[in-house]
Amino acid sequence: IWPQIESVSTGENDVALKKKQLVKYQKMFQAAADLEKDLTLIKAALKKGEAGLLTGKTPALAAADIQKVVHEIVQKSHMEVQAVRVLKPKIVGGTHYLSIPVEVTIKGTIRQWKGFLYQIMASPKYLTVQKVRITVSRRRVRGKTKISQLIGAKITINGLLKNQDEPTK
């Protein structure tokens, strides 16, 4: 008789065990659906965040994009560009992004510099000022006692580019 009793009792345990497993799998399925929703939100945020990155498939094209933005800002600020030099790109953020530095030598007044730096900061592209070397030159206007101060600076402006060499996941 013992095997008969045992088979009846394990059948009840089996049903309870199966119910527990079913509840566990339902919770896992719900968690997976929540994770999919979170992943969709994260991808949308990443796409929105990467909208401020430089355009161009190569670092040279991205540097040209920085030069274009800087040239527009310099024109708005009524400053004078003396030299532009593209520096070697650096890998940042693991291997996901490249930092594209461009060194620009510009002259202007304090007010012009204030407007220039504000416009760099407010640019729709993610541009940062990495390094600044300032030189001040004074010149006297003929026949007047007023002294004009021009501030020259060698400024390194960085932009970010998505690394095209990185394998996508």
PDB file of N, CA and C in Angstrom, residues 5-21:
ATOM      1  N   ILE A   5       0.116   5.225  -1.598  1.00  0.00           N
ATOM      2  CA  ILE A   5      -0.016   6.428  -0.768  1.00  0.00           C
ATOM      3  C   ILE A   5       1.029   7.469  -1.188  1.00  0.00           C
ATOM      4  N   GLU A   6       2.221   6.979  -1.429  1.00  0.00           N
ATOM      5  CA  GLU A   6       3.307   7.881  -1.818  1.00  0.00           C
ATOM      6  C   GLU A   6       3.004   8.554  -3.152  1.00  0.00           C
ATOM      7  N   SER A   7       2.446   7.837  -4.111  1.00  0.00           N
ATOM      8  CA  SER A   7       2.139   8.413  -5.418  1.00  0.00           C
ATOM      9  C   SER A   7       1.049   9.469  -5.318  1.00  0.00           C
ATOM     10  N   VAL A   8       0.087   9.280  -4.420  1.00  0.00           N
ATOM     11  CA  VAL A   8      -0.969  10.273  -4.228  1.00  0.00           C
ATOM     12  C   VAL A   8      -0.401  11.529  -3.580  1.00  0.00           C
ATOM     13  N   SER A   9       0.441  11.358  -2.562  1.00  0.00           N
ATOM     14  CA  SER A   9       0.980  12.520  -1.860  1.00  0.00           C
ATOM     15  C   SER A   9       1.956  13.298  -2.746  1.00  0.00           C
ATOM     16  N   THR A  10       2.766  12.627  -3.567  1.00  0.00           N
ATOM     17  CA  THR A  10       3.690  13.344  -4.441  1.00  0.00           C
ATOM     18  C   THR A  10       2.944  14.043  -5.556  1.00  0.00           C
ATOM     19  N   GLY A  11       1.811  13.554  -5.947  1.00  0.00           N
ATOM     20  CA  GLY A  11       1.005  14.223  -6.962  1.00  0.00           C
ATOM     21  C   GLY A  11       0.554  15.580  -6.486  1.00  0.00           C
ATOM     22  N   GLU A  12       0.154  15.670  -5.219  1.00  0.00           N
ATOM     23  CA  GLU A  12      -0.253  16.968  -4.663  1.00  0.00           C
ATOM     24  C   GLU A  12       0.949  17.909  -4.566  1.00  0.00           C
ATOM     25  N   ASN A  13       2.085  17.339  -4.134  1.00  0.00           N
ATOM     26  CA  ASN A  13       3.300  18.148  -4.044  1.00  0.00           C
ATOM     27  C   ASN A  13       3.743  18.617  -5.429  1.00  0.00           C
ATOM     28  N   ASP A  14       3.567  17.732  -6.397  1.00  0.00           N
ATOM     29  CA  ASP A  14       3.930  18.055  -7.776  1.00  0.00           C
ATOM     30  C   ASP A  14       3.121  19.240  -8.292  1.00  0.00           C
ATOM     31  N   VAL A  15       1.843  19.248  -8.019  1.00  0.00           N
ATOM     32  CA  VAL A  15       0.975  20.344  -8.464  1.00  0.00           C
ATOM     33  C   VAL A  15       1.394  21.645  -7.780  1.00  0.00           C
ATOM     34  N   ALA A  16       1.654  21.609  -6.498  1.00  0.00           N
ATOM     35  CA  ALA A  16       2.083  22.804  -5.774  1.00  0.00           C
ATOM     36  C   ALA A  16       3.427  23.296  -6.300  1.00  0.00           C
ATOM     37  N   LEU A  17       4.330  22.354  -6.588  1.00  0.00           N
ATOM     38  CA  LEU A  17       5.637  22.704  -7.131  1.00  0.00           C
ATOM     39  C   LEU A  17       5.498  23.336  -8.507  1.00  0.00           C
ATOM     40  N   LYS A  18       4.634  22.772  -9.334  1.00  0.00           N
ATOM     41  CA  LYS A  18       4.405  23.305 -10.681  1.00  0.00           C
ATOM     42  C   LYS A  18       3.783  24.697 -10.609  1.00  0.00           C
ATOM     43  N   LYS A  19       2.875  24.935  -9.641  1.00  0.00           N
ATOM     44  CA  LYS A  19       2.278  26.257  -9.477  1.00  0.00           C
ATOM     45  C   LYS A  19       3.344  27.283  -9.092  1.00  0.00           C
ATOM     46  N   LYS A  20       4.260  26.890  -8.196  1.00  0.00           N
ATOM     47  CA  LYS A  20       5.341  27.791  -7.794  1.00  0.00           C
ATOM     48  C   LYS A  20       6.228  28.135  -8.990  1.00  0.00           C
ATOM     49  N   GLN A  21       6.550  27.107  -9.798  1.00  0.00           N
ATOM     50  CA  GLN A  21       7.382  27.341 -10.975  1.00  0.00           C
ATOM     51  C   GLN A  21       6.665  28.260 -11.969  1.00  0.00           C
TER      52      GLN A  21
END
